[in-house]
PDB file of C-alpha atoms in Angstrom:
ATOM      1  CA  MET A   1      57.201 -17.168 -42.118  1.00  0.00           C
ATOM      2  CA  THR A   2      59.977 -17.401 -44.685  1.00  0.00           C
ATOM      3  CA  SER A   3      63.470 -15.958 -44.404  1.00  0.00           C
ATOM      4  CA  LEU A   4      62.177 -12.868 -46.229  1.00  0.00           C
ATOM      5  CA  GLY A   5      59.760 -12.168 -43.389  1.00  0.00           C
ATOM      6  CA  TYR A   6      56.443 -12.859 -45.102  1.00  0.00           C
ATOM      7  CA  GLU A   7      53.957 -15.716 -45.063  1.00  0.00           C
ATOM      8  CA  LYS A   8      53.711 -18.189 -47.900  1.00  0.00           C
ATOM      9  CA  PRO A   9      50.451 -18.260 -49.854  1.00  0.00           C
ATOM     10  CA  THR A  10      48.023 -20.855 -48.573  1.00  0.00           C
ATOM     11  CA  ASP A  11      45.555 -21.124 -51.434  1.00  0.00           C
ATOM     12  CA  PRO A  12      46.147 -24.558 -53.076  1.00  0.00           C
ATOM     13  CA  ALA A  13      44.782 -23.410 -56.432  1.00  0.00           C
ATOM     14  CA  ARG A  14      47.155 -20.425 -56.500  1.00  0.00           C
ATOM     15  CA  SER A  15      50.064 -22.637 -55.474  1.00  0.00           C
ATOM     16  CA  ALA A  16      49.282 -25.081 -58.283  1.00  0.00           C
ATOM     17  CA  LEU A  17      49.124 -22.235 -60.788  1.00  0.00           C
ATOM     18  CA  MET A  18      52.476 -20.812 -59.659  1.00  0.00           C
ATOM     19  CA  ARG A  19      54.141 -24.231 -59.900  1.00  0.00           C
ATOM     20  CA  ARG A  20      53.282 -24.310 -63.602  1.00  0.00           C
ATOM     21  CA  VAL A  21      55.135 -21.048 -64.323  1.00  0.00           C
ATOM     22  CA  ARG A  22      58.377 -21.872 -66.125  1.00  0.00           C
ATOM     23  CA  GLN A  23      61.657 -20.212 -65.245  1.00  0.00           C
ATOM     24  CA  THR A  24      63.584 -21.170 -68.363  1.00  0.00           C
ATOM     25  CA  GLY A  25      62.592 -22.178 -71.874  1.00  0.00           C
ATOM     26  CA  THR A  26      59.652 -19.794 -72.018  1.00  0.00           C
ATOM     27  CA  LYS A  27      58.033 -18.709 -75.281  1.00  0.00           C
ATOM     28  CA  ALA A  28      59.455 -15.211 -74.791  1.00  0.00           C
ATOM     29  CA  GLU A  29      62.974 -16.685 -74.474  1.00  0.00           C
ATOM     30  CA  ASP A  30      62.472 -18.852 -77.546  1.00  0.00           C
ATOM     31  CA  ASP A  31      61.313 -15.796 -79.531  1.00  0.00           C
ATOM     32  CA  VAL A  32      64.424 -13.839 -78.495  1.00  0.00           C
ATOM     33  CA  ALA A  33      66.658 -16.836 -79.349  1.00  0.00           C
ATOM     34  CA  ALA A  34      65.187 -16.946 -82.860  1.00  0.00           C
ATOM     35  CA  ILE A  35      65.846 -13.230 -83.355  1.00  0.00           C
ATOM     36  CA  LEU A  36      69.419 -13.599 -82.072  1.00  0.00           C
ATOM     37  CA  ARG A  37      70.038 -16.456 -84.533  1.00  0.00           C
ATOM     38  CA  GLN A  38      68.530 -14.442 -87.412  1.00  0.00           C
ATOM     39  CA  SER A  39      70.813 -11.545 -86.482  1.00  0.00           C
ATOM     40  CA  GLY A  40      73.858 -13.795 -86.608  1.00  0.00           C
ATOM     41  CA  LEU A  41      74.680 -13.338 -82.916  1.00  0.00           C
ATOM     42  CA  ARG A  42      76.241 -16.339 -81.228  1.00  0.00           C
ATOM     43  CA  PHE A  43      75.178 -17.056 -77.670  1.00  0.00           C
ATOM     44  CA  ARG A  44      74.810 -19.507 -74.820  1.00  0.00           C
ATOM     45  CA  ARG A  45      71.573 -19.914 -72.866  1.00  0.00           C
ATOM     46  CA  ASN A  46      71.222 -19.675 -69.077  1.00  0.00           C
ATOM     47  CA  VAL A  47      74.907 -19.034 -68.398  1.00  0.00           C
ATOM     48  CA  LYS A  48      75.280 -20.106 -64.770  1.00  0.00           C
ATOM     49  CA  SER A  49      78.924 -18.985 -64.547  1.00  0.00           C
ATOM     50  CA  LEU A  50      77.857 -15.326 -64.821  1.00  0.00           C
ATOM     51  CA  PRO A  51      76.081 -13.296 -62.115  1.00  0.00           C
ATOM     52  CA  GLY A  52      72.316 -13.779 -62.332  1.00  0.00           C
ATOM     53  CA  SER A  53      72.596 -16.597 -64.924  1.00  0.00           C
ATOM     54  CA  PRO A  54      71.593 -14.442 -67.919  1.00  0.00           C
ATOM     55  CA  ASP A  55      69.097 -16.004 -70.303  1.00  0.00           C
ATOM     56  CA  PHE A  56      71.532 -15.351 -73.170  1.00  0.00           C
ATOM     57  CA  ALA A  57      75.179 -14.351 -73.081  1.00  0.00           C
ATOM     58  CA  ASN A  58      78.345 -14.172 -75.114  1.00  0.00           C
ATOM     59  CA  LYS A  59      81.389 -14.049 -72.846  1.00  0.00           C
ATOM     60  CA  THR A  60      83.798 -13.233 -75.684  1.00  0.00           C
ATOM     61  CA  GLN A  61      81.815 -10.227 -76.871  1.00  0.00           C
ATOM     62  CA  HIS A  62      80.839  -9.298 -73.294  1.00  0.00           C
ATOM     63  CA  TRP A  63      77.075  -9.048 -73.579  1.00  0.00           C
ATOM     64  CA  ALA A  64      74.190 -10.519 -71.633  1.00  0.00           C
ATOM     65  CA  ILE A  65      70.436 -10.534 -72.106  1.00  0.00           C
ATOM     66  CA  PHE A  66      67.714 -11.081 -69.538  1.00  0.00           C
ATOM     67  CA  VAL A  67      64.216 -11.907 -70.796  1.00  0.00           C
ATOM     68  CA  ASN A  68      62.001 -10.809 -67.923  1.00  0.00           C
ATOM     69  CA  GLY A  69      58.365 -11.591 -67.349  1.00  0.00           C
ATOM     70  CA  CYS A  70      56.409  -8.370 -66.875  1.00  0.00           C
ATOM     71  CA  PHE A  71      54.442  -9.755 -63.902  1.00  0.00           C
ATOM     72  CA  TRP A  72      57.373 -11.202 -61.942  1.00  0.00           C
ATOM     73  CA  HIS A  73      59.907  -8.449 -62.594  1.00  0.00           C
ATOM     74  CA  ARG A  74      57.490  -5.467 -62.448  1.00  0.00           C
ATOM     75  CA  HIS A  75      57.687  -3.906 -65.904  1.00  0.00           C
ATOM     76  CA  GLN A  76      56.778  -0.263 -65.255  1.00  0.00           C
ATOM     77  CA  GLY A  77      53.716   0.932 -67.171  1.00  0.00           C
ATOM     78  CA  CYS A  78      52.808  -2.531 -68.492  1.00  0.00           C
ATOM     79  CA  GLY A  79      49.274  -3.874 -68.117  1.00  0.00           C
ATOM     80  CA  ARG A  80      50.655  -7.313 -67.220  1.00  0.00           C
ATOM     81  CA  THR A  81      52.242  -5.878 -64.073  1.00  0.00           C
ATOM     82  CA  THR A  82      49.365  -6.605 -61.746  1.00  0.00           C
ATOM     83  CA  THR A  83      49.446  -7.364 -58.044  1.00  0.00           C
ATOM     84  CA  PRO A  84      47.269 -10.158 -56.646  1.00  0.00           C
ATOM     85  CA  THR A  85      44.795  -8.933 -54.039  1.00  0.00           C
ATOM     86  CA  ARG A  86      45.003 -12.047 -51.869  1.00  0.00           C
ATOM     87  CA  ASN A  87      48.048 -12.166 -49.637  1.00  0.00           C
ATOM     88  CA  ARG A  88      49.090  -8.747 -50.925  1.00  0.00           C
ATOM     89  CA  ASP A  89      51.914  -8.237 -48.415  1.00  0.00           C
ATOM     90  CA  PHE A  90      53.526 -11.503 -49.519  1.00  0.00           C
ATOM     91  CA  TRP A  91      53.410 -10.480 -53.185  1.00  0.00           C
ATOM     92  CA  LEU A  92      54.678  -6.954 -52.594  1.00  0.00           C
ATOM     93  CA  ALA A  93      57.658  -8.309 -50.648  1.00  0.00           C
ATOM     94  CA  LYS A  94      58.334 -10.961 -53.294  1.00  0.00           C
ATOM     95  CA  PHE A  95      58.186  -8.462 -56.153  1.00  0.00           C
ATOM     96  CA  ALA A  96      60.425  -5.996 -54.284  1.00  0.00           C
ATOM     97  CA  ALA A  97      62.979  -8.779 -53.745  1.00  0.00           C
ATOM     98  CA  ASN A  98      62.854  -9.692 -57.458  1.00  0.00           C
ATOM     99  CA  VAL A  99      63.444  -6.089 -58.553  1.00  0.00           C
ATOM    100  CA  LYS A 100      66.290  -5.654 -56.079  1.00  0.00           C
ATOM    101  CA  ARG A 101      67.924  -8.905 -57.238  1.00  0.00           C
ATOM    102  CA  ASP A 102      67.587  -7.804 -60.894  1.00  0.00           C
ATOM    103  CA  LYS A 103      69.385  -4.523 -60.176  1.00  0.00           C
ATOM    104  CA  ILE A 104      72.190  -6.301 -58.323  1.00  0.00           C
ATOM    105  CA  LYS A 105      72.838  -8.871 -61.046  1.00  0.00           C
ATOM    106  CA  THR A 106      72.835  -6.173 -63.745  1.00  0.00           C
ATOM    107  CA  ARG A 107      75.274  -4.081 -61.710  1.00  0.00           C
ATOM    108  CA  LEU A 108      77.586  -7.091 -61.207  1.00  0.00           C
ATOM    109  CA  LEU A 109      77.613  -7.913 -64.924  1.00  0.00           C
ATOM    110  CA  ARG A 110      78.344  -4.306 -65.860  1.00  0.00           C
ATOM    111  CA  ALA A 111      81.198  -4.260 -63.340  1.00  0.00           C
ATOM    112  CA  LEU A 112      82.646  -7.226 -65.264  1.00  0.00           C
ATOM    113  CA  GLY A 113      82.479  -5.167 -68.480  1.00  0.00           C
ATOM    114  CA  PHE A 114      79.300  -6.689 -69.947  1.00  0.00           C
ATOM    115  CA  ARG A 115      76.694  -4.803 -71.937  1.00  0.00           C
ATOM    116  CA  VAL A 116      73.362  -5.827 -70.418  1.00  0.00           C
ATOM    117  CA  VAL A 117      69.990  -5.661 -72.161  1.00  0.00           C
ATOM    118  CA  THR A 118      66.652  -6.512 -70.555  1.00  0.00           C
ATOM    119  CA  ILE A 119      63.929  -7.629 -72.935  1.00  0.00           C
ATOM    120  CA  TRP A 120      60.431  -7.595 -71.460  1.00  0.00           C
ATOM    121  CA  GLU A 121      57.987 -10.397 -72.151  1.00  0.00           C
ATOM    122  CA  CYS A 122      55.456  -7.999 -73.711  1.00  0.00           C
ATOM    123  CA  GLU A 123      58.121  -6.691 -76.126  1.00  0.00           C
ATOM    124  CA  THR A 124      58.658 -10.155 -77.604  1.00  0.00           C
ATOM    125  CA  ARG A 125      55.249  -9.894 -79.272  1.00  0.00           C
ATOM    126  CA  THR A 126      56.794  -7.310 -81.625  1.00  0.00           C
ATOM    127  CA  PRO A 127      60.027  -8.673 -83.138  1.00  0.00           C
ATOM    128  CA  THR A 128      61.016  -5.261 -84.540  1.00  0.00           C
ATOM    129  CA  LYS A 129      61.043  -3.868 -80.982  1.00  0.00           C
ATOM    130  CA  VAL A 130      63.340  -6.680 -79.872  1.00  0.00           C
ATOM    131  CA  ARG A 131      65.674  -6.136 -82.841  1.00  0.00           C
ATOM    132  CA  ARG A 132      65.852  -2.426 -82.006  1.00  0.00           C
ATOM    133  CA  ARG A 133      66.725  -3.223 -78.376  1.00  0.00           C
ATOM    134  CA  LEU A 134      69.439  -5.666 -79.479  1.00  0.00           C
ATOM    135  CA  LYS A 135      71.214  -3.186 -81.768  1.00  0.00           C
ATOM    136  CA  ALA A 136      73.472  -2.254 -78.825  1.00  0.00           C
ATOM    137  CA  LEU A 137      74.874  -5.796 -78.913  1.00  0.00           C
ATOM    138  CA  MET A 138      75.565  -5.734 -82.644  1.00  0.00           C
ATOM    139  CA  ARG A 139      78.253  -3.051 -82.511  1.00  0.00           C
TER     140      ARG A 139
END
């Protein structure tokens, strides 16, 4: 049992697959970075000095962006938000913890006066959607 009260997955193939999932430098993040550069917005990546280490942030202009994977962060209504059938209790607890952590870090950033935008992985396939979402930062 882990500190979260659920068992770790035991399937070696699943474990190997999960180890290959990147946390930073994903294609979705790179796509958002390109759009930010095209829009003339200056930013830093993976800002560890801010709550939740936003994927992109500008401390001077007080904005932060999280690029969330639909599977890991439970994008409501998205087809990529599936739940594995093996070890279901483990995954449900893990996903619930991820969502709770996301809400907390967004709340903390907003308390510091930051505008926070979450871009979902599936949205990065349509650059116009991302640009529309980022308009709030371009004020």
